[in-house]
Coordinates of C-alpha atoms and ligand atoms in Angstrom, one line a residue:
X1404 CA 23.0 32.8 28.8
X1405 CA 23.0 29.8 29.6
X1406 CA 19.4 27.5 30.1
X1407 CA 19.1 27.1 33.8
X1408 CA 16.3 29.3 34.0
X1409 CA 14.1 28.0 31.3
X1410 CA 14.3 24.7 33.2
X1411 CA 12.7 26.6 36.3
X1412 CA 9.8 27.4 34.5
X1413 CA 9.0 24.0 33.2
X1414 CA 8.8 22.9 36.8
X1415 CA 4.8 23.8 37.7
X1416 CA 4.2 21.4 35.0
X1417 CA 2.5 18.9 37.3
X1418 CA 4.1 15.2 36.2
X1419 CA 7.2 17.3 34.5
X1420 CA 8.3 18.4 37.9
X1421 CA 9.9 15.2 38.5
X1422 CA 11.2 14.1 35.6
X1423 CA 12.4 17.3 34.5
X1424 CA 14.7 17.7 38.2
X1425 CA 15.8 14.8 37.7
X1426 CA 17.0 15.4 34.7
X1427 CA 20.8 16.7 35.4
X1428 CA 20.5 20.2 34.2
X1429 CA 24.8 20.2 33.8
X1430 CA 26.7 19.2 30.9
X1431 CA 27.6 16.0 32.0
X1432 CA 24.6 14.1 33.1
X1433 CA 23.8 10.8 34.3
X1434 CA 21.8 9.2 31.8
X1435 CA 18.7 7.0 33.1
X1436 CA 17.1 4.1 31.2
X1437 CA 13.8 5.0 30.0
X1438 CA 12.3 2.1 31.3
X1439 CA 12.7 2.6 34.7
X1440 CA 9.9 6.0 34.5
X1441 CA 7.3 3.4 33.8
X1442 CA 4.9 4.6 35.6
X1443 CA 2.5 2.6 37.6
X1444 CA -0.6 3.5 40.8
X1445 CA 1.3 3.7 44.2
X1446 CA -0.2 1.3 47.1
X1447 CA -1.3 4.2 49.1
X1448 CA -3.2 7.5 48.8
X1449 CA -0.7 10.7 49.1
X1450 CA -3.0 13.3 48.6
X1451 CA -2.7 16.0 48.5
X1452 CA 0.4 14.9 47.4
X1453 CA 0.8 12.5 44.1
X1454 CA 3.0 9.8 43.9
X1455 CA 4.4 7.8 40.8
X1456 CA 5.5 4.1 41.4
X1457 CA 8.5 3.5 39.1
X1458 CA 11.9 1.7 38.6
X1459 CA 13.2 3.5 41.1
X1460 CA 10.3 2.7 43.8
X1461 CA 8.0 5.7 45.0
X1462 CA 8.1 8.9 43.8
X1463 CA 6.3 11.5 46.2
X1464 CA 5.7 15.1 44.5
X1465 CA 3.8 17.6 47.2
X1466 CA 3.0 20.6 45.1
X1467 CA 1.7 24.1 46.2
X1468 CA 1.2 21.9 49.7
X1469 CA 1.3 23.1 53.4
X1470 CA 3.9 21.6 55.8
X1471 CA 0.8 20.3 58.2
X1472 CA -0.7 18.4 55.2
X1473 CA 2.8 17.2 54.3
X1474 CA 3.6 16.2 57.5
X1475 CA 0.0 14.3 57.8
X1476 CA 0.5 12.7 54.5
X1477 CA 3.5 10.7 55.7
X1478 CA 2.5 9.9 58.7
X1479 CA -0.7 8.3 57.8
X1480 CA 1.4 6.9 55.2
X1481 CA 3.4 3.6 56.0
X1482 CA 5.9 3.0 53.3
X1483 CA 9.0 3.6 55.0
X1484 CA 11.3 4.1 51.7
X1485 CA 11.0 6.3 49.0
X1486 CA 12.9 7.2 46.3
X1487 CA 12.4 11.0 45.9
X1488 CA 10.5 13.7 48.2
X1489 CA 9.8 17.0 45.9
X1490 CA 8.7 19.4 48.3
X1491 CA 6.8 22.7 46.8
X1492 CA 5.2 24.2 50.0
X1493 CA 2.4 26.3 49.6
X1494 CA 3.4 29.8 51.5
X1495 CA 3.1 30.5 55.0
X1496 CA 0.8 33.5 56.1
X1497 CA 3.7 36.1 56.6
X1498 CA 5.0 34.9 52.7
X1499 CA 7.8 32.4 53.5
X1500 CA 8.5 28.6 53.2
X1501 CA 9.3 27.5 57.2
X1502 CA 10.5 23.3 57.5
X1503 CA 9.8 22.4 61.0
X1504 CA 11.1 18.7 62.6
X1505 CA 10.8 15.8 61.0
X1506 CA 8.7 17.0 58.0
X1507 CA 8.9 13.5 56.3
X1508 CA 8.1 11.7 59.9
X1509 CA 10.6 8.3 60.2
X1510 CA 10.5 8.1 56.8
X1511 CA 13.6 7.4 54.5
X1512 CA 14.2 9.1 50.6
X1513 CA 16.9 8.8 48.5
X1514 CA 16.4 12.1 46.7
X1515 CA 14.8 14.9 48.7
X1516 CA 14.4 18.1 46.7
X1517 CA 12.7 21.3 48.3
X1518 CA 11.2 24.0 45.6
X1519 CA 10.5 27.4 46.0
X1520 CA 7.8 29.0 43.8
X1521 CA 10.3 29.4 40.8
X1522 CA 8.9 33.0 39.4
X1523 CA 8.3 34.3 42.7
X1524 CA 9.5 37.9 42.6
X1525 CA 11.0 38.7 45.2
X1526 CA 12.2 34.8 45.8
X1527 CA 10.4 33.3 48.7
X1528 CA 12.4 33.0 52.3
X1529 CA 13.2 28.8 53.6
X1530 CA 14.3 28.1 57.2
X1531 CA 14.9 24.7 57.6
X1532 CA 15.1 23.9 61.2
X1533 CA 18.5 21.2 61.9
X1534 CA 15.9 18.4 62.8
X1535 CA 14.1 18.5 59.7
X1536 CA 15.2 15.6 57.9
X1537 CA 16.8 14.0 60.6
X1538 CA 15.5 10.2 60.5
X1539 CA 16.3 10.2 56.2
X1540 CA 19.8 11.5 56.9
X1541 CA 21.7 8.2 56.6
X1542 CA 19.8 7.1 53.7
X1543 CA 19.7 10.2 51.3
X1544 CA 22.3 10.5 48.4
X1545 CA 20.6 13.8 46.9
X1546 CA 19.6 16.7 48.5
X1547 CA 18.2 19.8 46.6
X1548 CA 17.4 23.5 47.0
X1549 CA 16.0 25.2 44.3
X1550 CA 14.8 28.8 43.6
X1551 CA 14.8 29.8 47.5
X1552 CA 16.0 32.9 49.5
X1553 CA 17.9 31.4 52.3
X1554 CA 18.5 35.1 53.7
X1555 CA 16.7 34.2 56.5
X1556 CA 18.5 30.3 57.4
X1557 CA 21.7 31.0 59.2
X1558 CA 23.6 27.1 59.2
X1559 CA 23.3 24.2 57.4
X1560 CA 23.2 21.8 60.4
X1561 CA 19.9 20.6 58.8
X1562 CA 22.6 18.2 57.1
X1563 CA 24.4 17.3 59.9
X1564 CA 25.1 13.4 59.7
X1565 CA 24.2 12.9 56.1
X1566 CA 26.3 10.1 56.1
X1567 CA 25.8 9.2 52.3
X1568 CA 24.9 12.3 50.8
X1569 CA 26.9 12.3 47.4
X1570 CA 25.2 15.6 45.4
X1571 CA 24.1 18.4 46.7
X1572 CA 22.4 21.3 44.1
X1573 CA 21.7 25.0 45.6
X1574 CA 19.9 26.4 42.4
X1575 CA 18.8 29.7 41.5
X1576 CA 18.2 30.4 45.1
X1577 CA 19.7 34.0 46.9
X1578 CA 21.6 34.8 50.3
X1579 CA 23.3 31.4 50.3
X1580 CA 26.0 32.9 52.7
X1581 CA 25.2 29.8 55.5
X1582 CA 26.8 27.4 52.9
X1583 CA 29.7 28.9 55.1
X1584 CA 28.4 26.3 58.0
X1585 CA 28.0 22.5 55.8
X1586 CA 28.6 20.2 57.6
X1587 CA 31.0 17.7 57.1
X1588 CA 29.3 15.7 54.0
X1589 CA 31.9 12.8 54.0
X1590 CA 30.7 11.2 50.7
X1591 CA 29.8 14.3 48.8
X1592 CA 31.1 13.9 45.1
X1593 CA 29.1 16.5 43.1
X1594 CA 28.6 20.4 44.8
X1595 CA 26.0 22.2 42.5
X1596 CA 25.8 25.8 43.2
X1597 CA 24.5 27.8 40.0
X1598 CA 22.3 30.9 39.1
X1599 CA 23.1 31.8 43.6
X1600 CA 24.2 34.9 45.0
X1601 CA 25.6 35.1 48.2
X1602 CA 29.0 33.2 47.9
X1603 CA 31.0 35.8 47.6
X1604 CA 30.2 37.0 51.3
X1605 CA 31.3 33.2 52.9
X1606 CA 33.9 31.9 53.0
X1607 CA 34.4 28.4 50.9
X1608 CA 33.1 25.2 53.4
X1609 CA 36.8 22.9 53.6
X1610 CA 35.1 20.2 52.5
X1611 CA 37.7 17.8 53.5
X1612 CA 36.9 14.5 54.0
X1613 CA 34.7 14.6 51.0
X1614 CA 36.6 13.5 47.5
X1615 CA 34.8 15.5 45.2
X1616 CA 34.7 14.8 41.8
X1617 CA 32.5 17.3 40.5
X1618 CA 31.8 21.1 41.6
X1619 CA 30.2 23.3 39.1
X1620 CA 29.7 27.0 40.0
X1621 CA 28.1 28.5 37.3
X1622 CA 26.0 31.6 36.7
X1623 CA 26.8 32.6 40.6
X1624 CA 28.5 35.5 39.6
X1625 CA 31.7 35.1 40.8
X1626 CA 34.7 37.8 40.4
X1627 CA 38.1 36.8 40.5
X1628 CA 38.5 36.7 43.9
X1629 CA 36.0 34.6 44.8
X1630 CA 36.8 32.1 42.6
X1631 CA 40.7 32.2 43.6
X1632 CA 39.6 31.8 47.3
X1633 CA 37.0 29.1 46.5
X1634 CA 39.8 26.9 44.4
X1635 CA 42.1 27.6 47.0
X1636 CA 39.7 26.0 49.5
X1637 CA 38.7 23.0 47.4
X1638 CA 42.7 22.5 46.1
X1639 CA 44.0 22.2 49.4
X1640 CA 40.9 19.9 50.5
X1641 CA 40.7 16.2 50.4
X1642 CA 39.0 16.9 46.9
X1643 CA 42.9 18.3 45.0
X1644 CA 43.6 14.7 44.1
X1645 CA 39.6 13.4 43.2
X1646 CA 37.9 16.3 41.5
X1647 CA 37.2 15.9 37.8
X1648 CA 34.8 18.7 36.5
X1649 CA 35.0 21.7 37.4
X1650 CA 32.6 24.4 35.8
X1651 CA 33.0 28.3 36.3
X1652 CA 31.2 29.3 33.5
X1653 CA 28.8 32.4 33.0
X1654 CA 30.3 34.4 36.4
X1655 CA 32.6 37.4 36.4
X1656 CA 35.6 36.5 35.7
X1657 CA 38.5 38.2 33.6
X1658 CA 41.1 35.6 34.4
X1659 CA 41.2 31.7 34.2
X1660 CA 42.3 30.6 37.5
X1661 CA 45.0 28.2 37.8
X1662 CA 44.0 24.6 38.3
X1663 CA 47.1 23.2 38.9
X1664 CA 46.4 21.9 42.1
X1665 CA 43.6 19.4 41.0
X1666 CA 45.8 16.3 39.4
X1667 CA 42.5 14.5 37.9
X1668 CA 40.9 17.4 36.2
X1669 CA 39.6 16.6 33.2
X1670 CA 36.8 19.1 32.6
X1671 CA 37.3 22.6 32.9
X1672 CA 34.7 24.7 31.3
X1673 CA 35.0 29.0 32.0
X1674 CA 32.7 29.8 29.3
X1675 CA 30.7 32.9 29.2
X1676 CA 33.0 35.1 31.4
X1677 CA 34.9 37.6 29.9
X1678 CA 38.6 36.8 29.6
X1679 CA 40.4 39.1 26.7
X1680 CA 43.8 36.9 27.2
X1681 CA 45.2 33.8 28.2
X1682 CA 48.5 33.5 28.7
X1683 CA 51.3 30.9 29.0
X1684 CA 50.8 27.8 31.1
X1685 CA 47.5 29.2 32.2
X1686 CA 45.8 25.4 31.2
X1687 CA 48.0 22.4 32.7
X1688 CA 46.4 19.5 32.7
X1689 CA 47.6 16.4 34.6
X1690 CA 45.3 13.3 32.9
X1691 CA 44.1 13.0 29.5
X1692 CA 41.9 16.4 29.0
X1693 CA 38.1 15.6 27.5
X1694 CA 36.8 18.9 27.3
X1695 CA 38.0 22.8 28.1
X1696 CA 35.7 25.1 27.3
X1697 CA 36.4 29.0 26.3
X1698 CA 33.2 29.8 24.6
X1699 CA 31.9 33.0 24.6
X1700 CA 34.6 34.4 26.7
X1701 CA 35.6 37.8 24.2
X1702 CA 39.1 36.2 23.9
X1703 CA 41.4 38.1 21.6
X1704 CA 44.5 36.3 22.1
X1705 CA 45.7 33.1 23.3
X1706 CA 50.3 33.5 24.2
X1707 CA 52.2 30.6 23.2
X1708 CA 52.1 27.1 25.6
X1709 CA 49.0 28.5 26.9
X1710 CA 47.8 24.6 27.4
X1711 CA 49.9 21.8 28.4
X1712 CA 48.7 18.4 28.6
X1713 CA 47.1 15.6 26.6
X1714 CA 44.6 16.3 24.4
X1715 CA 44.4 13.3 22.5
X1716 CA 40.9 12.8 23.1
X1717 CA 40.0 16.6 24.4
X1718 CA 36.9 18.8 22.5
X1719 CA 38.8 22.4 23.0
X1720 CA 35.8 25.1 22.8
X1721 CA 37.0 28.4 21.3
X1722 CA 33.1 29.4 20.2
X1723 CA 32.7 33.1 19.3
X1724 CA 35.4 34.9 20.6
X1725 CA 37.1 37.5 18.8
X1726 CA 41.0 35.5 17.8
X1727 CA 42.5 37.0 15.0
X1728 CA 45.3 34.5 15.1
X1729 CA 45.7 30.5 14.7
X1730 CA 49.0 30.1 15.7
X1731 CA 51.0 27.2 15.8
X1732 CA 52.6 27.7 19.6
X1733 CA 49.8 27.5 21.3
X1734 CA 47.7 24.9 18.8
X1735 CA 50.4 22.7 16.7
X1736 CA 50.7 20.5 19.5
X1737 CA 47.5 19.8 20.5
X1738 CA 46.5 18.6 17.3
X1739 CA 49.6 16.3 16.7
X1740 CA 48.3 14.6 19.3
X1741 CA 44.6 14.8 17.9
X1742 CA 45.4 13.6 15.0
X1743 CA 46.9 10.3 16.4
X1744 CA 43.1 9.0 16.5
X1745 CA 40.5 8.1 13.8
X1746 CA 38.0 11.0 13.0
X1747 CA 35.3 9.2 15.4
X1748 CA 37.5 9.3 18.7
X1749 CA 39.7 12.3 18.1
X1750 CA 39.0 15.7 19.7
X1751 CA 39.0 18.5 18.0
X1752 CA 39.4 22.5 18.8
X1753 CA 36.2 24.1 17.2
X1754 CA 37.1 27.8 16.6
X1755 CA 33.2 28.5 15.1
X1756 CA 32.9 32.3 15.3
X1757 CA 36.4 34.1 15.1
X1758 CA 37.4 36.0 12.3
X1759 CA 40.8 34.9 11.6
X1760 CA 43.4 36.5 9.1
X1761 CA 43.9 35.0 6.3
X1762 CA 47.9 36.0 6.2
X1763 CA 51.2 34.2 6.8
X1764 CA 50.3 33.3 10.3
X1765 CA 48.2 30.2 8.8
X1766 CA 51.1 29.0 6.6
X1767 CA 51.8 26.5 9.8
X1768 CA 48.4 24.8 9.4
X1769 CA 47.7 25.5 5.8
X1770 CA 50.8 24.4 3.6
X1771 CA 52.8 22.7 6.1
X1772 CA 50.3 20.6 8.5
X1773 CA 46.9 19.4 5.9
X1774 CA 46.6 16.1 7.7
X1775 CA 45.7 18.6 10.7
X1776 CA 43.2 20.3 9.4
X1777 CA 40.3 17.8 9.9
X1778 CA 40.9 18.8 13.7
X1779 CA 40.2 21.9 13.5
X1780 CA 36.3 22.7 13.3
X1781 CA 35.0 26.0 11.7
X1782 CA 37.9 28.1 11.2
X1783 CA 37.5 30.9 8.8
X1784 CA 39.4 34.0 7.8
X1785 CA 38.9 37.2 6.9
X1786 CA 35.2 36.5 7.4
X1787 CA 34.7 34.2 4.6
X1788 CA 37.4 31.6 3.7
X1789 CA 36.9 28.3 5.3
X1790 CA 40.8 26.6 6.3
X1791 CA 39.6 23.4 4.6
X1792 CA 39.4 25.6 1.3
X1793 CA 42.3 27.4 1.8
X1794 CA 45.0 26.2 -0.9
X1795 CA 48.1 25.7 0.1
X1796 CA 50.3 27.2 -3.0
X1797 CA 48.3 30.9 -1.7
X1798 CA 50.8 30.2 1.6
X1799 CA 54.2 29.9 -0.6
X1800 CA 55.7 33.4 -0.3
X1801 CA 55.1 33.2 3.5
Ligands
LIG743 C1 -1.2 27.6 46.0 O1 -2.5 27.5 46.7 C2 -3.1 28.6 47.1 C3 -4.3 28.3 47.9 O2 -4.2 27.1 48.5 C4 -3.4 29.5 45.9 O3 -4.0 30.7 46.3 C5 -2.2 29.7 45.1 O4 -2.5 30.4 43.9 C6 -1.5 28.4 44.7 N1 -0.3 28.7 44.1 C7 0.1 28.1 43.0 C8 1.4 28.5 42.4 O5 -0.6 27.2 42.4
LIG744 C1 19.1 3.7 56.2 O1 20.4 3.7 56.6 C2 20.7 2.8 57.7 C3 22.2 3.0 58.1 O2 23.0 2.7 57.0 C4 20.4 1.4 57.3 O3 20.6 0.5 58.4 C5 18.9 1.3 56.9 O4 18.6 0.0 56.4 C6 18.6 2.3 55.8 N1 17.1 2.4 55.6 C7 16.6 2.4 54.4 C8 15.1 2.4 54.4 O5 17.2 2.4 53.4
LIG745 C1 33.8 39.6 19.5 O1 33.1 38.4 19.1 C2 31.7 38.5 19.3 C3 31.1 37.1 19.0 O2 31.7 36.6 17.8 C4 31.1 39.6 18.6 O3 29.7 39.7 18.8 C5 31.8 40.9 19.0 O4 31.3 42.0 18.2 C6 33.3 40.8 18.9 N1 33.9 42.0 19.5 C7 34.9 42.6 18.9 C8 35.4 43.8 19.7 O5 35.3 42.3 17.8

């Protein structure tokens, strides 16, 4: 399983809470320069609240706080721009988390991010009213919900006119079925919904104007069909010809959907599903490929020209599964073009867990193609025999 939920439970951690959410939880994340967390005493008092004064300007944490002392805290409080809002609210009387107007007053924050009680069980119900955040709206680029139940929150017009918003992260939160209502999010690049139930219900937000570059839709459970309506919804958006990531991993899946439709994808990552066969022209990839993961999938056997595209530069993830076979038609290809590059640059396909047979089928790689070898990470047969130590004279009756 994959570690979104061990990164909840860091989050009470007091000064962690920050640094830890912002911290991209995905596989590609932004990297920050350590400097910039320097730490220093904010010009006003937020208490009950804390803030941090850093690179990035002020950093306002309210944790285990109620909505009146929030709401007092920033308007007694005069700096007009912050750089992140963490909102933990302490829990109503009847048990739920309730955002009335203008929570943050006039003021402005780059990063809002609104927490439920992460080990709540059940998960504690949000409402958001639509007029929430509404003076921050032109002036926020990241807007999160984490570990909620939204069972209760029927639309999403709380983000009307968030002209600028360009991530949005529904995490580990249930009953997301209003995601049915964004709004239009023009400069949305990166749609975070992982460890969620409730997508299958909605139907997939056309996200169109928005050119998204990454969507990643992990852990949400997601069968088949939900995932074939969803990519139909995003590959006939605006987003067809921008997005760049897509991850499906750890859902329900037994097939790979097609990704034809998105001309500039060049991560694809469907690990942790369970997907027994792939078959031919299943992976076609318009621009150079940099990584498509299979991990974990219980993949027994790939059919010839199952990929298509460049993979030059591509890591190609085949981590415990159960292939038998390494055959030339689906990877002879793929590592001509590997092995173009020095070792540094080159991808590589890392086949690490599979139990290969050590028979003819190898003769390809083996006494024919050494100078591939190096591309090929971890490949062993018949449970013991590393490729690299494979002699090719064993491969001459073949
Ligand atoms: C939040 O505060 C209330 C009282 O103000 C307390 O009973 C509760 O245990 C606190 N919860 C957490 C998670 O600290
Ligand atoms: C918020 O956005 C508006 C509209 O772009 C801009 O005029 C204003 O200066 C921004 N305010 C802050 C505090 O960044
Ligand atoms: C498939 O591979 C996984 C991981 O390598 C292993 O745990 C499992 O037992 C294998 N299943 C079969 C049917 O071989």
């Amino acid at each position: 399983m994959p570690p979104f939920n061990c990164l909840f439970q860091v989050l009470s951690l007091g000064l962690l809470l920050l640094t830890t959410i912002l911290a991209d939880s995905n596989p590609v994340s932004d990297v920050r320069p350590v400097s910039k967390k320097q730490r220093a005493a904010c010009p006003e008092d937020y208490t009950p609240c804390t803030c941090d004064l850093t690179g990035y300007g002020l950093e306002v944490t309210c944790s285990n706080v109620s909505v009146e002392d929030i709401q007092d805290v920033f308007f007694r409080t005069q700096a007009f721009r912050l750089y992140s809002v963490v909102l933990s609210v302490s829990l109503s009387p009847s048990g739920s988390i309730n955002l009335p107007a203008n929570v943050l007053q006039e003021k402005r924050a780059e990063n809002i991010f609104v927490i439920c009680p992460p080990n709540a069980s059940p998960k504690v119900g949000l409402t958001v009213d639509p007029a929430t955040f509404e003076f921050t709206r032109f002036n926020t680029t990241v807007f999160a919900i984490l570990n909620c139940d939204l069972s209760g929150q029927t639309d999403m017009q709380f983000l009307n006119d968030f002209s600028i918003l360009n991530t949005l992260r529904i995490e580990n939160t249930l009953n997301i079925e209003s995601i049915q209502s964004l709004p239009t999010l023009p400069a949305l690049r990166k749609l975070i919904i992982s460890g969620c139930t409730g997508l299958a219900n909605a139907v997939f937000p056309d996200l169109t104007p928005a050119r998204l570059q990454r969507l990643y839709l992990n852990g949400n459970g997601l069968n088949d069909e939900t995932v074939n309506s969803i990519l139909v919804s995003v590959g006939s958006s605006s987003s067809a010809s921008s997005l760049q990531e897509l991850i499906l991993a750890n859902d329900g899946m037994t097939k790979i959907p097609r990704i034809a439709s998105f001309s500039k994808l060049s991560v694809y990552d469907v690990s942790y599903n369970v997907i027994p066969f792939l078959s031919q022209l299943t992976l076609i990839f318009s621009p150079p490929v940099s990584l498509v993961s299979l991990k974990s999938i219980s993949l027994q056997a790939i059919e010839g020209n199952a990929f298509q595209g460049d993979f030059t530069y591509a890591q190609v993830n085949l981590e415990n599964n159960n292939l038998t076979e390494f055959r030339s038609d689906v990877f002879l290809f793929m590592l001509q073009q590997m092995a173009t590059q020095p070792s540094g640059t080159a991808g590589e396909v890392r086949v690490t867990g599979n139990n290969f047979k050590c028979d003819c089928g190898l003769a390809w790689l083996i006494r024919d193609n050494q100078p591939l070898l190096p591309r090929v990470r971890n490949g062993v047969c018949d449970g013991f025999f590393k490729f690299e130590d494979l002699t090719p004279n064993s491969f001459q009756n073949c």
